[in-house]
């Protein structure tokens, strides 16, 4: 609506970094009551930790994993799925299968990469996303890929490629959807970058939930949603420390670490999910734009009031149910039968 | 990536309004050089004005209009369009026609409502959006609807309905697309709400660019992007004053003033456009979600670094060219021939 000429005001001046003044951020009445309760709560207290040694990282990993494993039995029971450990091409995986598999999904597989900043959520503690999609009628295989500090880049993406090769050797790729949130969203994209480079078949469809598409602190919402996102809170804490641990000296802008920098042409149809408060809002919308620029069918969804990964953190939010329902509907429509 | 239990930290506490601390917001390298220059500039200095009388409003309207009219001749020449004043159902309109009309668009019309907070951009000064779509090969008719302070709600939407009725009496509705930015985006949506209520035919497709879908200060990004958006800057200035002037005592939550509150079922396919810094990010994504929940085909696009209405303010940004190109492509695909 503003059409007047611009003139200098306040703290902004050409070439300088502008400082956003402190601002009230009320709980939005436009979010569900359940999400409002989450927003009214405190910032995630763990965000600023920077473990000083590999052993300190491992202790933190165990603490987080124990928290998740406490809630897993109830989630598995409620979603009516079975979990079974297996190996594919030597890489440990879990199969999560619904008690009732709809006929249309009988020959389809969803391949999942869990989140956790390439450090967290080993073993069964990485299965929440996979359980929630399996509960919506899909056979899901989730990869327990190697992680930092013991196995930094490129171990995780090497494991992803190993599983993909083995899987497509026995199953039509167009009937396989790949998905993940956060780090899992980045690995979903990076796997396709690898598959293109190595002339492997490509999946039928992707869901990248709030993907960590740029590993280094580049992108508008790393700054605009700093201390607005109450889950990640800021890049300059545990997140940035995990990025450095995983990259292990490699260039973080490399397309395998930051797949938003890759050539995304030829990608399969892709669903993208983020929220207005998400530190990864820019990561998500930048991938969407690059996909559209490359002529790829891409469907962006931004949820009111959601911070990073809220939908996995609290799957009982009405917003979370909508997110997983949307992902299931997307795969039902986009995947070959 | 955070999986630990939550605990109290810093300024957030249940039920209270959290205060976001001051934060640096650098110019993002992920925006085009041209957009970076706009972002590096100052906040729009006019944002905080609150004219004290109808005459003060009219003076401001004339000032803004004169600024735009200065650049119109060059824009008209560059986009290779002709502008012609007319009336439809007694309401003043402008026809903007490209020198070369592609055969596929010969029987299509785009109906435009300009932005300007229901106060600004009268006459030819409201034609930028219309010229930019016409320049991409469409016959556009832009409505010079009545505005506040002289004609508050419901004059604008009454004029919109009058034009729509006259237009569909002589042209197939499915070959008409409706579009607008900001206030024009809200009117685009509100017109369809009216048309549904009055059993008029509905358009073939819509483009709501950063629509003012909620007139009162409700929605997350009115707060999270306060002083992040360098065009509107804040609701609590000229924008809020214009909202009160237009509503003129009516309930701002009324679906005709805040169409995000309407039943959006049965809407035509809708393109939505916003940016990471847009004060209307929530307005835009909330409409997108409600459309999807109602089963409507809706395509959301969020541009890195864009503040409210940047694409109309500076149509030479690469991002702006992409926005208008995307809108033209959308109408080419979605409208009946």
PDB file of C-alpha atoms in Angstrom, chain A residues 1-10 12-30 38 40-48 64-65 67-68 116-117 120 128 182 214 218-221 223-228 231-232 238-239 271 276-277 281-282 285-286 288-289 292-293 298-305 308 313 322 326, chain B residues 1-10 12-30 38 40-48 64-65 67-68 116-117 120 128 182 214 218-221 223-228 231-232 238-239 271 276-277 281-282 285-286 288-289 292-293 298-305 308 313 322 326:
ATOM      1  CA  UNK A   1       0.000   0.000   0.000  1.00  0.00           C
ATOM      2  CA  UNK A   2       2.967   2.331   0.463  1.00  0.00           C
ATOM      3  CA  UNK A   3       3.795   4.333  -2.579  1.00  0.00           C
ATOM      4  CA  UNK A   4       5.725   7.328  -1.222  1.00  0.00           C
ATOM      5  CA  UNK A   5       9.402   7.880  -1.817  1.00  0.00           C
ATOM      6  CA  UNK A   6      11.731   6.200   0.629  1.00  0.00           C
ATOM      7  CA  UNK A   7      13.877   8.113   3.057  1.00  0.00           C
ATOM      8  CA  UNK A   8      16.245   7.234   5.864  1.00  0.00           C
ATOM      9  CA  UNK A   9      14.616   6.208   9.149  1.00  0.00           C
ATOM     10  CA  UNK A  10      15.690   4.637  12.387  1.00  0.00           C
ATOM     11  CA  UNK A  12      18.389   0.994   8.689  1.00  0.00           C
ATOM     12  CA  UNK A  13      20.995   2.358   6.335  1.00  0.00           C
ATOM     13  CA  UNK A  14      22.382   1.055   3.070  1.00  0.00           C
ATOM     14  CA  UNK A  15      24.761  -1.834   3.519  1.00  0.00           C
ATOM     15  CA  UNK A  16      24.345  -2.087   7.274  1.00  0.00           C
ATOM     16  CA  UNK A  17      22.721  -4.880   9.205  1.00  0.00           C
ATOM     17  CA  UNK A  18      19.423  -3.642  10.484  1.00  0.00           C
ATOM     18  CA  UNK A  19      18.514  -4.410  14.102  1.00  0.00           C
ATOM     19  CA  UNK A  20      14.909  -5.440  14.688  1.00  0.00           C
ATOM     20  CA  UNK A  21      13.687  -3.790  17.878  1.00  0.00           C
ATOM     21  CA  UNK A  22      12.210  -5.939  20.689  1.00  0.00           C
ATOM     22  CA  UNK A  23       8.605  -6.795  19.992  1.00  0.00           C
ATOM     23  CA  UNK A  24       5.710  -8.490  21.800  1.00  0.00           C
ATOM     24  CA  UNK A  25       4.763 -11.818  20.249  1.00  0.00           C
ATOM     25  CA  UNK A  26       1.420 -12.890  21.686  1.00  0.00           C
ATOM     26  CA  UNK A  27      -0.028 -16.362  21.488  1.00  0.00           C
ATOM     27  CA  UNK A  28      -2.006 -16.244  18.222  1.00  0.00           C
ATOM     28  CA  UNK A  29      -5.765 -16.877  18.543  1.00  0.00           C
ATOM     29  CA  UNK A  30      -5.525 -18.165  14.965  1.00  0.00           C
ATOM     30  CA  UNK A  38       2.605 -25.093  23.261  1.00  0.00           C
ATOM     31  CA  UNK A  40       2.495 -20.147  25.608  1.00  0.00           C
ATOM     32  CA  UNK A  41       5.137 -22.446  27.065  1.00  0.00           C
ATOM     33  CA  UNK A  42       8.813 -21.669  27.399  1.00  0.00           C
ATOM     34  CA  UNK A  43      11.488 -21.723  24.735  1.00  0.00           C
ATOM     35  CA  UNK A  44      13.151 -25.112  24.374  1.00  0.00           C
ATOM     36  CA  UNK A  45      15.748 -24.898  27.142  1.00  0.00           C
ATOM     37  CA  UNK A  46      18.235 -27.129  25.345  1.00  0.00           C
ATOM     38  CA  UNK A  47      18.819 -24.879  22.373  1.00  0.00           C
ATOM     39  CA  UNK A  48      21.964 -23.125  23.546  1.00  0.00           C
ATOM     40  CA  UNK A  64      17.101 -37.112  24.194  1.00  0.00           C
ATOM     41  CA  UNK A  65      16.658 -40.690  22.944  1.00  0.00           C
ATOM     42  CA  UNK A  67      12.810 -39.134  26.402  1.00  0.00           C
ATOM     43  CA  UNK A  68      11.435 -40.274  23.039  1.00  0.00           C
ATOM     44  CA  UNK A 116      18.044 -34.941  14.632  1.00  0.00           C
ATOM     45  CA  UNK A 117      20.742 -32.648  13.223  1.00  0.00           C
ATOM     46  CA  UNK A 120      20.388 -37.214  17.494  1.00  0.00           C
ATOM     47  CA  UNK A 128       8.128 -40.948  15.319  1.00  0.00           C
ATOM     48  CA  UNK A 182      14.382 -31.407   9.401  1.00  0.00           C
ATOM     49  CA  UNK A 214      21.117 -25.108   3.977  1.00  0.00           C
ATOM     50  CA  UNK A 218      22.454 -18.571   5.228  1.00  0.00           C
ATOM     51  CA  UNK A 219      18.807 -17.678   4.599  1.00  0.00           C
ATOM     52  CA  UNK A 220      16.430 -14.989   5.825  1.00  0.00           C
ATOM     53  CA  UNK A 221      14.515 -16.876   8.510  1.00  0.00           C
ATOM     54  CA  UNK A 223      17.622 -14.331  11.398  1.00  0.00           C
ATOM     55  CA  UNK A 224      14.000 -13.175  11.125  1.00  0.00           C
ATOM     56  CA  UNK A 225      12.714 -16.118  13.206  1.00  0.00           C
ATOM     57  CA  UNK A 226      15.624 -16.185  15.651  1.00  0.00           C
ATOM     58  CA  UNK A 227      14.019 -16.361  19.118  1.00  0.00           C
ATOM     59  CA  UNK A 228      10.602 -16.503  17.421  1.00  0.00           C
ATOM     60  CA  UNK A 231      11.811 -25.202  19.412  1.00  0.00           C
ATOM     61  CA  UNK A 232      15.145 -24.516  17.705  1.00  0.00           C
ATOM     62  CA  UNK A 238      23.118 -26.605  19.575  1.00  0.00           C
ATOM     63  CA  UNK A 239      22.058 -26.406  15.918  1.00  0.00           C
ATOM     64  CA  UNK A 271       5.448 -31.717  -0.800  1.00  0.00           C
ATOM     65  CA  UNK A 276       5.248 -19.006  10.236  1.00  0.00           C
ATOM     66  CA  UNK A 277       7.642 -19.249  13.227  1.00  0.00           C
ATOM     67  CA  UNK A 281      10.972 -21.156   6.845  1.00  0.00           C
ATOM     68  CA  UNK A 282      13.554 -19.906   4.336  1.00  0.00           C
ATOM     69  CA  UNK A 285      10.438 -21.920   0.732  1.00  0.00           C
ATOM     70  CA  UNK A 286      13.790 -21.642  -1.059  1.00  0.00           C
ATOM     71  CA  UNK A 288      10.027 -24.776  -3.171  1.00  0.00           C
ATOM     72  CA  UNK A 289      11.029 -21.883  -5.394  1.00  0.00           C
ATOM     73  CA  UNK A 292       9.231 -24.527  -9.349  1.00  0.00           C
ATOM     74  CA  UNK A 293      11.928 -22.717 -11.294  1.00  0.00           C
ATOM     75  CA  UNK A 298       5.940 -28.708  -5.780  1.00  0.00           C
ATOM     76  CA  UNK A 299       3.317 -28.032  -3.114  1.00  0.00           C
ATOM     77  CA  UNK A 300       4.252 -25.614  -0.313  1.00  0.00           C
ATOM     78  CA  UNK A 301       2.325 -25.512   2.951  1.00  0.00           C
ATOM     79  CA  UNK A 302       2.958 -23.010   5.736  1.00  0.00           C
ATOM     80  CA  UNK A 303       1.131 -23.505   9.012  1.00  0.00           C
ATOM     81  CA  UNK A 304       0.103 -20.639  11.283  1.00  0.00           C
ATOM     82  CA  UNK A 305       2.152 -20.491  14.488  1.00  0.00           C
ATOM     83  CA  UNK A 308      10.419 -26.029  13.644  1.00  0.00           C
ATOM     84  CA  UNK A 313       7.233 -32.960  18.568  1.00  0.00           C
ATOM     85  CA  UNK A 322      -3.400 -31.981   9.316  1.00  0.00           C
ATOM     86  CA  UNK A 326      -1.742 -33.942   3.991  1.00  0.00           C
TER      87      UNK A 326
ATOM     88  CA  UNK B   1      15.737 -31.792  16.338  1.00  0.00           C
ATOM     89  CA  UNK B   2      14.984 -30.998  19.997  1.00  0.00           C
ATOM     90  CA  UNK B   3      13.573 -33.916  21.915  1.00  0.00           C
ATOM     91  CA  UNK B   4      14.252 -33.043  25.558  1.00  0.00           C
ATOM     92  CA  UNK B   5      11.529 -32.096  28.005  1.00  0.00           C
ATOM     93  CA  UNK B   6      10.648 -28.428  28.116  1.00  0.00           C
ATOM     94  CA  UNK B   7      11.427 -26.232  31.106  1.00  0.00           C
ATOM     95  CA  UNK B   8      11.049 -22.581  31.891  1.00  0.00           C
ATOM     96  CA  UNK B   9      13.585 -20.248  30.324  1.00  0.00           C
ATOM     97  CA  UNK B  10      14.080 -16.567  29.820  1.00  0.00           C
ATOM     98  CA  UNK B  12       8.471 -16.898  28.113  1.00  0.00           C
ATOM     99  CA  UNK B  13       5.928 -18.077  30.649  1.00  0.00           C
ATOM    100  CA  UNK B  14       2.529 -19.709  30.223  1.00  0.00           C
ATOM    101  CA  UNK B  15      -0.223 -17.278  29.309  1.00  0.00           C
ATOM    102  CA  UNK B  16       2.036 -14.283  28.996  1.00  0.00           C
ATOM    103  CA  UNK B  17       2.973 -12.413  25.877  1.00  0.00           C
ATOM    104  CA  UNK B  18       6.538 -13.282  25.047  1.00  0.00           C
ATOM    105  CA  UNK B  19       8.870 -10.460  24.062  1.00  0.00           C
ATOM    106  CA  UNK B  20      11.228 -11.202  21.181  1.00  0.00           C
ATOM    107  CA  UNK B  21      14.636  -9.715  22.000  1.00  0.00           C
ATOM    108  CA  UNK B  22      16.277  -7.301  19.536  1.00  0.00           C
ATOM    109  CA  UNK B  23      18.016  -9.174  16.750  1.00  0.00           C
ATOM    110  CA  UNK B  24      20.259  -8.380  13.805  1.00  0.00           C
ATOM    111  CA  UNK B  25      18.545  -8.888  10.460  1.00  0.00           C
ATOM    112  CA  UNK B  26      21.192  -8.822   7.739  1.00  0.00           C
ATOM    113  CA  UNK B  27      20.531  -8.389   4.057  1.00  0.00           C
ATOM    114  CA  UNK B  28      20.100 -11.993   2.872  1.00  0.00           C
ATOM    115  CA  UNK B  29      22.587 -13.181   0.230  1.00  0.00           C
ATOM    116  CA  UNK B  30      19.795 -15.549  -0.863  1.00  0.00           C
ATOM    117  CA  UNK B  38      15.835  -2.615  -1.510  1.00  0.00           C
ATOM    118  CA  UNK B  40      19.464  -2.527   2.599  1.00  0.00           C
ATOM    119  CA  UNK B  41      17.446   0.656   2.302  1.00  0.00           C
ATOM    120  CA  UNK B  42      15.452   2.306   5.045  1.00  0.00           C
ATOM    121  CA  UNK B  43      12.062   1.335   6.399  1.00  0.00           C
ATOM    122  CA  UNK B  44       9.197   2.996   4.539  1.00  0.00           C
ATOM    123  CA  UNK B  45       9.082   6.350   6.322  1.00  0.00           C
ATOM    124  CA  UNK B  46       5.350   6.785   5.842  1.00  0.00           C
ATOM    125  CA  UNK B  47       4.263   3.797   7.869  1.00  0.00           C
ATOM    126  CA  UNK B  48       3.531   5.548  11.157  1.00  0.00           C
ATOM    127  CA  UNK B  64       1.009   8.928  -3.058  1.00  0.00           C
ATOM    128  CA  UNK B  65      -0.990   8.992  -6.301  1.00  0.00           C
ATOM    129  CA  UNK B  67       4.315   9.552  -7.042  1.00  0.00           C
ATOM    130  CA  UNK B  68       2.852   6.597  -8.928  1.00  0.00           C
ATOM    131  CA  UNK B 116      -4.102   0.705  -1.190  1.00  0.00           C
ATOM    132  CA  UNK B 117      -5.742  -0.061   2.148  1.00  0.00           C
ATOM    133  CA  UNK B 120      -5.110   4.931  -1.591  1.00  0.00           C
ATOM    134  CA  UNK B 128       0.439  -0.970 -11.749  1.00  0.00           C
ATOM    135  CA  UNK B 182      -2.982  -6.483  -0.644  1.00  0.00           C
ATOM    136  CA  UNK B 214      -7.913 -10.173   8.097  1.00  0.00           C
ATOM    137  CA  UNK B 218      -5.204 -10.914  14.278  1.00  0.00           C
ATOM    138  CA  UNK B 219      -2.671 -13.383  12.921  1.00  0.00           C
ATOM    139  CA  UNK B 220       0.875 -14.386  13.813  1.00  0.00           C
ATOM    140  CA  UNK B 221       2.886 -12.363  11.309  1.00  0.00           C
ATOM    141  CA  UNK B 223       3.525  -9.506  15.310  1.00  0.00           C
ATOM    142  CA  UNK B 224       6.386 -11.767  14.186  1.00  0.00           C
ATOM    143  CA  UNK B 225       7.139  -9.593  11.133  1.00  0.00           C
ATOM    144  CA  UNK B 226       6.504  -6.258  12.852  1.00  0.00           C
ATOM    145  CA  UNK B 227       9.500  -4.076  11.951  1.00  0.00           C
ATOM    146  CA  UNK B 228      10.826  -6.942   9.813  1.00  0.00           C
ATOM    147  CA  UNK B 231       7.252  -1.646   3.458  1.00  0.00           C
ATOM    148  CA  UNK B 232       4.277  -1.793   5.834  1.00  0.00           C
ATOM    149  CA  UNK B 238      -1.080   4.043   8.778  1.00  0.00           C
ATOM    150  CA  UNK B 239      -2.337   0.505   8.143  1.00  0.00           C
ATOM    151  CA  UNK B 271      -2.776 -18.709  -6.490  1.00  0.00           C
ATOM    152  CA  UNK B 276       9.307 -14.309   4.363  1.00  0.00           C
ATOM    153  CA  UNK B 277       9.251 -10.710   5.672  1.00  0.00           C
ATOM    154  CA  UNK B 281       2.468 -13.771   5.698  1.00  0.00           C
ATOM    155  CA  UNK B 282      -0.186 -15.121   8.070  1.00  0.00           C
ATOM    156  CA  UNK B 285      -0.966 -18.754   4.480  1.00  0.00           C
ATOM    157  CA  UNK B 286      -4.192 -18.816   6.525  1.00  0.00           C
ATOM    158  CA  UNK B 288      -4.196 -21.106   1.690  1.00  0.00           C
ATOM    159  CA  UNK B 289      -4.841 -23.527   4.549  1.00  0.00           C
ATOM    160  CA  UNK B 292      -7.058 -26.624   1.128  1.00  0.00           C
ATOM    161  CA  UNK B 293      -9.214 -27.659   4.071  1.00  0.00           C
ATOM    162  CA  UNK B 298      -4.606 -23.659  -3.984  1.00  0.00           C
ATOM    163  CA  UNK B 299      -0.980 -22.875  -4.792  1.00  0.00           C
ATOM    164  CA  UNK B 300       1.043 -21.046  -2.143  1.00  0.00           C
ATOM    165  CA  UNK B 301       4.284 -19.265  -2.992  1.00  0.00           C
ATOM    166  CA  UNK B 302       6.550 -17.584  -0.437  1.00  0.00           C
ATOM    167  CA  UNK B 303       9.454 -15.541  -1.737  1.00  0.00           C
ATOM    168  CA  UNK B 304      12.737 -15.179   0.132  1.00  0.00           C
ATOM    169  CA  UNK B 305      13.210 -11.697   1.595  1.00  0.00           C
ATOM    170  CA  UNK B 308       4.557  -6.704   1.719  1.00  0.00           C
ATOM    171  CA  UNK B 313       6.477  -1.580  -5.541  1.00  0.00           C
ATOM    172  CA  UNK B 322       8.973 -14.257 -11.255  1.00  0.00           C
ATOM    173  CA  UNK B 326       3.925 -17.186 -12.180  1.00  0.00           C
TER     174      UNK B 326
END
